[in-house]
GROMACS .gro file of C-alpha atoms in nm:
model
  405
    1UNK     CA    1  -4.867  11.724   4.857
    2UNK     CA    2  -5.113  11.796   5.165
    3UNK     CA    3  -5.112  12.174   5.202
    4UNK     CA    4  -5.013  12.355   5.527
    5UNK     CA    5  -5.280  12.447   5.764
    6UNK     CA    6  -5.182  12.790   5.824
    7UNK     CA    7  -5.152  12.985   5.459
    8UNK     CA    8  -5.409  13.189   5.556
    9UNK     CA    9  -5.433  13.546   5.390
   10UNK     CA   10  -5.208  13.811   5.552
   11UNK     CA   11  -5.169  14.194   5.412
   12UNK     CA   12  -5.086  14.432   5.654
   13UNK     CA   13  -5.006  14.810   5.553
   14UNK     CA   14  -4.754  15.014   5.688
   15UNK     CA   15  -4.950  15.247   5.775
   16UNK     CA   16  -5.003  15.068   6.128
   17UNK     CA   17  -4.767  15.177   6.414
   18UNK     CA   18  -4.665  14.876   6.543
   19UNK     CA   19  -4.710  14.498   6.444
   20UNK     CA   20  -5.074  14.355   6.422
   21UNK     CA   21  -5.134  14.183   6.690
   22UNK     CA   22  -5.351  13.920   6.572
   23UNK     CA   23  -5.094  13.805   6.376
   24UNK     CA   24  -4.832  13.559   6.438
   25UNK     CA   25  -4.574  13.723   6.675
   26UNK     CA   26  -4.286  13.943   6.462
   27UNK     CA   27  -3.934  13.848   6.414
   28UNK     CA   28  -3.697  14.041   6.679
   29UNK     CA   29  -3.403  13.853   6.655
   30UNK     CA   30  -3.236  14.066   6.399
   31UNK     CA   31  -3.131  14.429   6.403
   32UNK     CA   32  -3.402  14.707   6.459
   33UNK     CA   33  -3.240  14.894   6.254
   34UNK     CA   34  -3.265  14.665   5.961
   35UNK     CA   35  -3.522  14.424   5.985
   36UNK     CA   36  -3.878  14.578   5.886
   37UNK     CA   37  -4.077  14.416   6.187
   38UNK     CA   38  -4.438  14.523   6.120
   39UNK     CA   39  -4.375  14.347   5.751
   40UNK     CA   40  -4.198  14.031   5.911
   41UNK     CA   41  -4.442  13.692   6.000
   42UNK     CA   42  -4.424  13.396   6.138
   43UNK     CA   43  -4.565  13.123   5.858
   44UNK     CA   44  -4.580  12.734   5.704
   45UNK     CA   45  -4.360  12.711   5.390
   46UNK     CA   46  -4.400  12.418   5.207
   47UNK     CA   47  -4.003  12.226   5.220
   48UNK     CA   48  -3.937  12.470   5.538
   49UNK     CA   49  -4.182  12.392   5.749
   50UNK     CA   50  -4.206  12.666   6.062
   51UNK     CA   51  -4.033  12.966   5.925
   52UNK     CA   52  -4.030  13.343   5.997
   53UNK     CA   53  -4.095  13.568   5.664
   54UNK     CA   54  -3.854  13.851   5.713
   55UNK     CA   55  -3.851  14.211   5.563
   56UNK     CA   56  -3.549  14.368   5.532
   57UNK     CA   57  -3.439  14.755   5.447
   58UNK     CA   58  -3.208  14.823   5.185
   59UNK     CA   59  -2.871  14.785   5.290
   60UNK     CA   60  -2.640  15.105   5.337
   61UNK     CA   61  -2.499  15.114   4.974
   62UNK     CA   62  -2.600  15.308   4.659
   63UNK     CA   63  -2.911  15.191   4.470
   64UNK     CA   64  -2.974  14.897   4.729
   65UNK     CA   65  -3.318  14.770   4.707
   66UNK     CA   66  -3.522  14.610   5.030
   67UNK     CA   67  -3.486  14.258   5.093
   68UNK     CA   68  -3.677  13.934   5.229
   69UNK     CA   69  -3.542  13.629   5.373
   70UNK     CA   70  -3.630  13.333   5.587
   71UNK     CA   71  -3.498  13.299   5.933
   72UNK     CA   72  -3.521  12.944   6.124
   73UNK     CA   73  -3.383  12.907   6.491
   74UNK     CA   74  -3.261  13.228   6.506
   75UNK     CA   75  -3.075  13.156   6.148
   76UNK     CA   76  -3.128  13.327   5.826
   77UNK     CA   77  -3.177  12.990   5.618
   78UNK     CA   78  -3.283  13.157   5.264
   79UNK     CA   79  -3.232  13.486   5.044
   80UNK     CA   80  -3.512  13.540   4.814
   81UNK     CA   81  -3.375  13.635   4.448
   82UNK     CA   82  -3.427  14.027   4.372
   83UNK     CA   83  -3.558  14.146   4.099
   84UNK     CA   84  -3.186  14.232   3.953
   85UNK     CA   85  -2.886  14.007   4.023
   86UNK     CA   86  -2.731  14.251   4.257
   87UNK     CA   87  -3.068  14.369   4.444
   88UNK     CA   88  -3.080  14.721   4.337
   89UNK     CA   89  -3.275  14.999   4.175
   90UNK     CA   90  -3.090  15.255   4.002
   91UNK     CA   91  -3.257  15.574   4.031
   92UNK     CA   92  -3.569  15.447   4.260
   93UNK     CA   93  -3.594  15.506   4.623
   94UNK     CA   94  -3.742  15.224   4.861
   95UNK     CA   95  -3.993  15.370   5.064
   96UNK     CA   96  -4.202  15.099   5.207
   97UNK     CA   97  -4.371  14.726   5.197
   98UNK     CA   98  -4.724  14.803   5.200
   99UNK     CA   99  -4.844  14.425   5.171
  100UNK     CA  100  -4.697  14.097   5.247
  101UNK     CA  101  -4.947  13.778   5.155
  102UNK     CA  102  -4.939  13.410   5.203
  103UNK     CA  103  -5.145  13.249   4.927
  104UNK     CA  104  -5.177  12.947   4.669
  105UNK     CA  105  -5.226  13.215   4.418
  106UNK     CA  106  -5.160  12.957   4.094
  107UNK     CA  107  -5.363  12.686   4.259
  108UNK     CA  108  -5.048  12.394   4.286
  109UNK     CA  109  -5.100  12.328   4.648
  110UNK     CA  110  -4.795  12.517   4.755
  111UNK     CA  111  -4.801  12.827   4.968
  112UNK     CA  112  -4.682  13.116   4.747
  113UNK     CA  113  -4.536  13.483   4.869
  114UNK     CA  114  -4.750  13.800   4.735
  115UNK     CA  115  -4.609  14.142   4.794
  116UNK     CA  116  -4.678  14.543   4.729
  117UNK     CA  117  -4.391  14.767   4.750
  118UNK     CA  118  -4.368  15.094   4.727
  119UNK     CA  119  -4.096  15.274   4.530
  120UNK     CA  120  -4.018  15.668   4.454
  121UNK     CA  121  -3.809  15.803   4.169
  122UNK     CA  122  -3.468  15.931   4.337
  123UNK     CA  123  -3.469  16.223   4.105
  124UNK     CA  124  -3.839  16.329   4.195
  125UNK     CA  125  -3.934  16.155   4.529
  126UNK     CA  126  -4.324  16.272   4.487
  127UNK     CA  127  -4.355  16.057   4.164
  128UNK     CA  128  -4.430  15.679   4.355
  129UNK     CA  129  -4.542  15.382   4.221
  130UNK     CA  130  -4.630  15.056   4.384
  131UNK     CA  131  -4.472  14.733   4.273
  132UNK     CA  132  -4.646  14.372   4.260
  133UNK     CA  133  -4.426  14.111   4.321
  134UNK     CA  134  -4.487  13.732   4.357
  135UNK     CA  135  -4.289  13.426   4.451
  136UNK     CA  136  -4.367  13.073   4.381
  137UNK     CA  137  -4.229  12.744   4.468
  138UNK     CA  138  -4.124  12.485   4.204
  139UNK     CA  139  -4.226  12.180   4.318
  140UNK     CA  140  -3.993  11.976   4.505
  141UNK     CA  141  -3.783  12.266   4.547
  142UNK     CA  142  -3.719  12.472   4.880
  143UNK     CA  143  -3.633  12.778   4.660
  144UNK     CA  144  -3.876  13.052   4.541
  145UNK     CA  145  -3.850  13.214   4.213
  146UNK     CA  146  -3.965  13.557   4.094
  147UNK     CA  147  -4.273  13.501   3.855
  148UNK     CA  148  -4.161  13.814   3.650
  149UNK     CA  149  -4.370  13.826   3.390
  150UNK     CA  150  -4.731  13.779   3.596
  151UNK     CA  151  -4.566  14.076   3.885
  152UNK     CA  152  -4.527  14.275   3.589
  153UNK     CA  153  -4.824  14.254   3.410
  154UNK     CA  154  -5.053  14.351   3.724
  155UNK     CA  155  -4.858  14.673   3.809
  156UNK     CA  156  -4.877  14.779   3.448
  157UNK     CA  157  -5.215  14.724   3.463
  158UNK     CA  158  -5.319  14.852   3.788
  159UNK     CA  159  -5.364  14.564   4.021
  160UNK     CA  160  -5.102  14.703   4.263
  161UNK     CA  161  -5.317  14.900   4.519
  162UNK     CA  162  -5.450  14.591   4.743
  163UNK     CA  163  -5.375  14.203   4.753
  164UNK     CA  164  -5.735  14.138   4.692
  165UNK     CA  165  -5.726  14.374   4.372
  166UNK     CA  166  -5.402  14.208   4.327
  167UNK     CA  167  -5.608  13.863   4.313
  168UNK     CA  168  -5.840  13.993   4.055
  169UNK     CA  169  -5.565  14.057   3.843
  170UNK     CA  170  -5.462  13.713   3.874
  171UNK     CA  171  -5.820  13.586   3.786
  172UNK     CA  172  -5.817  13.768   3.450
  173UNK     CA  173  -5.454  13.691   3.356
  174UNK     CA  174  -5.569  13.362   3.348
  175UNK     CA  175  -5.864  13.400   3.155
  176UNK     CA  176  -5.687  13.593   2.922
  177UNK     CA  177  -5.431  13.299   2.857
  178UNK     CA  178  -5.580  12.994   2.991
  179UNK     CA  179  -5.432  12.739   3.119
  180UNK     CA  180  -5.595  12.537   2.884
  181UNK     CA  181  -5.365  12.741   2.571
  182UNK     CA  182  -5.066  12.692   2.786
  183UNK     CA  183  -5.125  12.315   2.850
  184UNK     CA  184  -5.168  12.309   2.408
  185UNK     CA  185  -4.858  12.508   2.305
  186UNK     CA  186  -4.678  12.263   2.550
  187UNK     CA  187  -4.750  11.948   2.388
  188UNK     CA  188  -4.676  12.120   2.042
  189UNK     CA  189  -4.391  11.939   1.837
  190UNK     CA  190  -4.152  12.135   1.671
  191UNK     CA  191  -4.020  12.058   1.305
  192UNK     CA  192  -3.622  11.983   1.240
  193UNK     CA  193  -3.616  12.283   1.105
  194UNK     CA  194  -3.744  12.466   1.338
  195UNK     CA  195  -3.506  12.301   1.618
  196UNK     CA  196  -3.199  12.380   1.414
  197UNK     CA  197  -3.283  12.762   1.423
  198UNK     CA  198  -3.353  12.738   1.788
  199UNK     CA  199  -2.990  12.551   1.841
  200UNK     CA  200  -2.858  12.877   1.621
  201UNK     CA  201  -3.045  13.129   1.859
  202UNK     CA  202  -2.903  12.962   2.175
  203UNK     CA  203  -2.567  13.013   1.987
  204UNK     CA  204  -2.561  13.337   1.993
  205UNK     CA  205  -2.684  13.423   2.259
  206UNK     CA  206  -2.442  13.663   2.330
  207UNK     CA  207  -2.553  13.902   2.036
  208UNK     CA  208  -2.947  13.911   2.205
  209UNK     CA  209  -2.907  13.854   2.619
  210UNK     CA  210  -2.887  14.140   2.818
  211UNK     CA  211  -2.564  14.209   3.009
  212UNK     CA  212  -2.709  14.414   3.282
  213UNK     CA  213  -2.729  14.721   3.062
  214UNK     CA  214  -2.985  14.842   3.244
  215UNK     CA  215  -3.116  14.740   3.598
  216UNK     CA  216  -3.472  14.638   3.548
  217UNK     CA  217  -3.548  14.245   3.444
  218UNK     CA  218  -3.515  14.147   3.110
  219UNK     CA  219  -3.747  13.902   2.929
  220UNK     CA  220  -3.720  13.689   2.632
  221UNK     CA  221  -4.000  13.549   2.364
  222UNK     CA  222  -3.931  13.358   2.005
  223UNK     CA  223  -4.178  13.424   1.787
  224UNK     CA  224  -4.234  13.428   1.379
  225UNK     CA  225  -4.384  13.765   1.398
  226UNK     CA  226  -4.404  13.795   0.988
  227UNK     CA  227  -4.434  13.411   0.908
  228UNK     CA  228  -4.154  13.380   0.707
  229UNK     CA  229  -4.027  13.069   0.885
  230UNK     CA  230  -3.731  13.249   0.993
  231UNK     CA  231  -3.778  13.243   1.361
  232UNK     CA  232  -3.718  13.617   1.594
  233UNK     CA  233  -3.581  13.687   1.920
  234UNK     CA  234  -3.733  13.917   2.113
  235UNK     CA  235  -3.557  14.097   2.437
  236UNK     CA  236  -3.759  14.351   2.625
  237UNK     CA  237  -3.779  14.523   2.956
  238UNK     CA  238  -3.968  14.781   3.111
  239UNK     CA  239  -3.779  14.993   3.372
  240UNK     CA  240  -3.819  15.333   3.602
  241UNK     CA  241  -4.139  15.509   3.710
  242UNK     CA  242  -4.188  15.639   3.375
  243UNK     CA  243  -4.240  15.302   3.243
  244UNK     CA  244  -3.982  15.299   2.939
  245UNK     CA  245  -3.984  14.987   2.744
  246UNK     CA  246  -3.677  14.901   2.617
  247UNK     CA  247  -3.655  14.648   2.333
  248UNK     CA  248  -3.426  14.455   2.092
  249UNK     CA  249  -3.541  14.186   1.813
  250UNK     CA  250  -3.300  13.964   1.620
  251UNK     CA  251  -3.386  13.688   1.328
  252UNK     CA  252  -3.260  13.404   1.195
  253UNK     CA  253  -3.100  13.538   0.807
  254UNK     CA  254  -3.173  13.411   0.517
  255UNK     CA  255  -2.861  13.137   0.504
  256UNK     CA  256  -2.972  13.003   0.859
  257UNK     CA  257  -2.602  13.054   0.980
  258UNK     CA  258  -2.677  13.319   1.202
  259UNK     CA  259  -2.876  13.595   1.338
  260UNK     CA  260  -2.985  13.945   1.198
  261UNK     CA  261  -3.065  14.241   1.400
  262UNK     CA  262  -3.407  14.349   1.288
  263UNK     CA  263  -3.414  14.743   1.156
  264UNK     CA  264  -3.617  14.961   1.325
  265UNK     CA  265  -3.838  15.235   1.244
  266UNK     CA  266  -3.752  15.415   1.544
  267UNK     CA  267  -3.478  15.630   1.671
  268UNK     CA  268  -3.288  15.502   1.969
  269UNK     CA  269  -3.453  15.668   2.275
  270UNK     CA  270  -3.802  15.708   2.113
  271UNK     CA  271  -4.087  15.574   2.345
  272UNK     CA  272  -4.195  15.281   2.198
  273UNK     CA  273  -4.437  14.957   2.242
  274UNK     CA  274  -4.508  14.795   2.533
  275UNK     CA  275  -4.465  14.478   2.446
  276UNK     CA  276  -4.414  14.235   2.783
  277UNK     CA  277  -4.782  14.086   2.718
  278UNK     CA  278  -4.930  13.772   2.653
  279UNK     CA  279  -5.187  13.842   2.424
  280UNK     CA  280  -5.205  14.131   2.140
  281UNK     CA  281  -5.458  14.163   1.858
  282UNK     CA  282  -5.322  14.094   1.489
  283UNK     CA  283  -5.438  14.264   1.154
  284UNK     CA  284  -5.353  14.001   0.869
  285UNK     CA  285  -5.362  14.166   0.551
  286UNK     CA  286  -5.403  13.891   0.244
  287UNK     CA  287  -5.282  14.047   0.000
  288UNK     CA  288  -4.942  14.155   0.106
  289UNK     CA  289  -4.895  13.881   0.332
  290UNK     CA  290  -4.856  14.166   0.673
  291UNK     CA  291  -4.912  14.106   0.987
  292UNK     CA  292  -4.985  14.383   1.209
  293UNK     CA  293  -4.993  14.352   1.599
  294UNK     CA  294  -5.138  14.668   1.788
  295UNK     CA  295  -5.007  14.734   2.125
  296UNK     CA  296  -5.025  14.986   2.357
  297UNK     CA  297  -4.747  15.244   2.546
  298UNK     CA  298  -4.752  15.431   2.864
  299UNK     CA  299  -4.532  15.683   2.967
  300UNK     CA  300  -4.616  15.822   3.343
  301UNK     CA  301  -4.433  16.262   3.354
  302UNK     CA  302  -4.472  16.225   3.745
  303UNK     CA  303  -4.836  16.252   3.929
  304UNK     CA  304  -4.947  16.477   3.721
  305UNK     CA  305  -4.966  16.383   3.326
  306UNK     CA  306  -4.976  16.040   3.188
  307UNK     CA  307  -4.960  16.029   2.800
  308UNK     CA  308  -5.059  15.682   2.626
  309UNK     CA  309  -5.025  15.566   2.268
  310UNK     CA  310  -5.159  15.281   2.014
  311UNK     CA  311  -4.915  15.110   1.814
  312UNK     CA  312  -4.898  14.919   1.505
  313UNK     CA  313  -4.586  14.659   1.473
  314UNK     CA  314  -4.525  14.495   1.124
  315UNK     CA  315  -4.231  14.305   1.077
  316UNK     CA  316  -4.148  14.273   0.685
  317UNK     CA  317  -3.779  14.161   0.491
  318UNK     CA  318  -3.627  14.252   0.818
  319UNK     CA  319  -3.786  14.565   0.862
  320UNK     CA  320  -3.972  14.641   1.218
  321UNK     CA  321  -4.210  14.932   1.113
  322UNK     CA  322  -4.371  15.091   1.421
  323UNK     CA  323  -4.622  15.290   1.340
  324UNK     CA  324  -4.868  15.506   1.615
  325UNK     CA  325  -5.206  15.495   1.548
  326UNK     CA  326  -5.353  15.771   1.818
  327UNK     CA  327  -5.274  15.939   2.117
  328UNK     CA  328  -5.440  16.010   2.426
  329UNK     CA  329  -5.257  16.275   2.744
  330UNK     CA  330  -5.413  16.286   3.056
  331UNK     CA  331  -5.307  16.595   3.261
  332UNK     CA  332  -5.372  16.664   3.604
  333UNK     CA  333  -5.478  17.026   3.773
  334UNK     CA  334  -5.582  17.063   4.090
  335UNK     CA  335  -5.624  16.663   4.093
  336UNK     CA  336  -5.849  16.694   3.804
  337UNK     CA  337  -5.771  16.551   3.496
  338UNK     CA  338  -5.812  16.677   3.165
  339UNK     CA  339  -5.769  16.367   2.898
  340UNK     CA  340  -5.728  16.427   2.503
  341UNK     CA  341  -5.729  16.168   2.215
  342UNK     CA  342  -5.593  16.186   1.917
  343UNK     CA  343  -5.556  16.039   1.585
  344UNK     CA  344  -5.234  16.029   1.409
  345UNK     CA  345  -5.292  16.295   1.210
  346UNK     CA  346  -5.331  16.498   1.566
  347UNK     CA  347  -5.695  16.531   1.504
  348UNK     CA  348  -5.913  16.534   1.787
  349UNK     CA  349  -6.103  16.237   1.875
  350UNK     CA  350  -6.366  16.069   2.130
  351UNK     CA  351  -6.230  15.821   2.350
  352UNK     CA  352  -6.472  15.573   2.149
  353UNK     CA  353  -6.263  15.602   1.847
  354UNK     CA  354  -5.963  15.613   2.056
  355UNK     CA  355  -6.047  15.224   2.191
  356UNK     CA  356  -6.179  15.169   1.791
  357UNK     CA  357  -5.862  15.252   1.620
  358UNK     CA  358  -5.700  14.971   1.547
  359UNK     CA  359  -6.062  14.815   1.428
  360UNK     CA  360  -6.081  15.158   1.188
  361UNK     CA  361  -5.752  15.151   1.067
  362UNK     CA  362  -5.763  14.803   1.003
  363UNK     CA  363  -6.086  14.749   0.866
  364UNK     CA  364  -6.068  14.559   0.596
  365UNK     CA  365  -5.805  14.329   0.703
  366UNK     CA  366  -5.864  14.006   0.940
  367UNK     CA  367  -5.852  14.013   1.292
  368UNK     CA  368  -5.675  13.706   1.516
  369UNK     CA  369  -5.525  13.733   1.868
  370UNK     CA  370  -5.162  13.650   1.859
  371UNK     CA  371  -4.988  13.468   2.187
  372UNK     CA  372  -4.687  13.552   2.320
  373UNK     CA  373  -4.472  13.324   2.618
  374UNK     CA  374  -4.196  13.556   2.754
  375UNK     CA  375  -3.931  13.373   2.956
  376UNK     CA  376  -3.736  13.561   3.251
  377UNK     CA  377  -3.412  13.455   3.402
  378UNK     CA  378  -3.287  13.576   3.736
  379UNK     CA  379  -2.975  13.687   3.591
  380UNK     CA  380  -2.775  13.688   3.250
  381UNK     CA  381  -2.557  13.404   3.360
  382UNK     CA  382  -2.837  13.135   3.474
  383UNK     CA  383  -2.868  13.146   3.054
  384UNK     CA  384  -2.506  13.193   2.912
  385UNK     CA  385  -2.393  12.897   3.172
  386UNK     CA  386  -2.601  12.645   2.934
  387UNK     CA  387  -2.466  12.446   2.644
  388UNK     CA  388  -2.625  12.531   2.345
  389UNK     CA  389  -2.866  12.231   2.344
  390UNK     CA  390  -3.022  12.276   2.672
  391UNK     CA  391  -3.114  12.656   2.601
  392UNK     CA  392  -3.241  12.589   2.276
  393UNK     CA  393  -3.441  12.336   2.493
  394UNK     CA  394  -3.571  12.618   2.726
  395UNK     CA  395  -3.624  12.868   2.419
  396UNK     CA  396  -3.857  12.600   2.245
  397UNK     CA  397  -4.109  12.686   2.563
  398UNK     CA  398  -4.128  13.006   2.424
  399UNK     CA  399  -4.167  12.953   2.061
  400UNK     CA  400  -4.439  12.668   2.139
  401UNK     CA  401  -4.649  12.911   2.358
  402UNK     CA  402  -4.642  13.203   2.004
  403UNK     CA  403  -4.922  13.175   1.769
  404UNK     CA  404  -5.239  13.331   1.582
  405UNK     CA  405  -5.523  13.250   1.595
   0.00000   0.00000   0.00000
């Protein structure tokens, strides 16, 4: 498809009084007192055509988030999806759309939607974060869906301050997981076998999906994190400005009539993993047959102290043992910070070790990269509305994009 003329960049901050006025002219049409003008352009959509991109403040009701829409001929011709089913944010505060971007961000030759928006904690309004959120266009399609996974992974890792800095994230996302190890697991076939447990999984799905217990977007990976050749399914989410992950993991049992819920080493409301990423290191250990994948966890106290730990994740006769390998606290005075690492033993170490400690702990055990394909719905229901065959379909993406390497 020939691609629109006029997808030029556009990121304007909030912190202007009015609308830039070398931009296309903002919408007025709609209420002052709801329509964000100074975050609202005039654009080429691939499908639409001539469209206004609209900006929207949270409607008057508890926990409503901010919206966008598209507006043709005076007519609001398209909702985009929030990031819950019912647009809100339970305990977070809207406070403004710092960016709004019109770019071909995964290079498909359709115009895609790149956004910054700021959010405070309703409890604590000083503790703010900014939120990366992108929409892309299926081709053939008029409608735009969230790309969950990629928003998520460049506001947990700090591409959230400017759409160019957003765009570097991008760039190393990709080189991270190529699209060269996406286009492989793809074209993977999958044994009988392994297509029967996926029809089980997509069974019961009602003992693993997420029925909006909590408001933040949930995703979903199958994986064979021990290599038994009993395949896992993994639910996680990361929600609030302290940046709790939230996680569940469920495997096929030994019979293959049904699914397990994996034990876990933690109690319930321990911090633990941060596990929505594509890529993890992996200790195997020979001679027990282990596997042991090191992530990371952050946990954000407000502005002023940040507190991160390295974890070890072994999965073993249906056994999750989570295990932290150091620690390192950042603390904030007078805006300047005082950082600490740890080992587990709550020794103090230098931040060299720190990085090292999954190479030290691990050192006489090999070292692969593990790959992980998480798959996000826009709600609970776009899933349970499947037959069984068609999700297990849809799962299969996932469990073709795990492996170690």
């Amino acid at each position: 498809m020939k691609k629109k003329q006029n997808t030029a960049f556009f990121a304007f901050l909030l912190s202007a009084s009015s609308c830039y006025t070398a931009a296309l002219p903002c919408l007025t049409a709609f209420a002052e007192t709801a329509q964000i003008t100074d975050q609202s352009f005039d654009v080429e959509l691939d499908e639409w055509g001539a469209v206004t991109f609209a900006s929207f403040l949270p409607e008057d009701e508890d926990n409503a988030d901010v919206s966008f829409k598209l507006q043709k001929d005076g007519s609001v011709v398209y909702e985009f999806p929030g990031v819950t089913e019912e647009n809100t944010r339970p305990g977070q505060e809207f406070v403004q759309v710092s960016a709004v971007s019109f770019q071909d961000y995964n290079a498909d030759a359709r115009t895609d939607i790149l956004l910054l928006i700021e959010y405070a904690s309703q409890d604590t309004p000083d503790e703010r974060f900014t939120e990366v959120r992108l929409y892309t266009q299926p081709s053939g399609s008029q409608e735009f869906a969230l790309d969950s996974g990629l928003s998520e992974y460049l506001t947990e890792n700090g591409y959230n301050d400017y759409i160019a800095n957003v765009m570097n994230g991008i760039a190393e996302y990709r080189q991270t997981y190529s699209e060269t190890e996406l286009a492989a697991s793809a074209e993977r076939e999958l044994t009988e076998e392994e297509m029967q447990q996926l029809q089980l999984i997509a069974e019961n799905i009602d003992l693993w999906i997420d029925q909006e217990t909590y408001s933040a977007a949930w995703q979903y990976a199958v994986t064979d994190l021990d290599q038994n050749e009993r395949l896992e399914v993994i639910a996680s989410s990361m929600q609030g400005t302290g940046l709790f992950t939230y996680s569940t993991y469920f495997e096929v049992n030994e019979t293959f009539d049904g699914l397990k819920a994996v034990e876990r080493s933690l109690a319930e409301g321990e911090s633990e993993a941060d596990i929505l990423v594509q890529t993890v290191p992996v200790y195997y250990d020979a001679a027990t047959g282990l596997y042991s994948y090191v992530y990371e966890d952050l946990i954000r106290n407000g502005y002023a102290e940040n507190y991160e730990n390295k974890w070890a994740l072994t999965l073993s006769d249906g056994q999750l043992q989570e295990t932290t390998l150091a620690f390192c606290s950042t603390i904030y005075q007078d805006e300047t910070p005082t950082i600490t690492y740890q080992n587990a033993d709550g020794e103090e170490i230098s931040e060299e070790a720190y990085e090292a400690i999954a190479d030290t702990v691990f050192a006489d055990l090999e070292k692969k990269t593990a790959s992980f394909t998480w798959l996000s719905p826009e709600d609970s229901s776009e899933w349970t509305a499947l037959d069984g065959t068609s999700l297990a379909e849809l799962l299969a993406d996932s469990y073709r994009g795990f492996s170690i390497q």
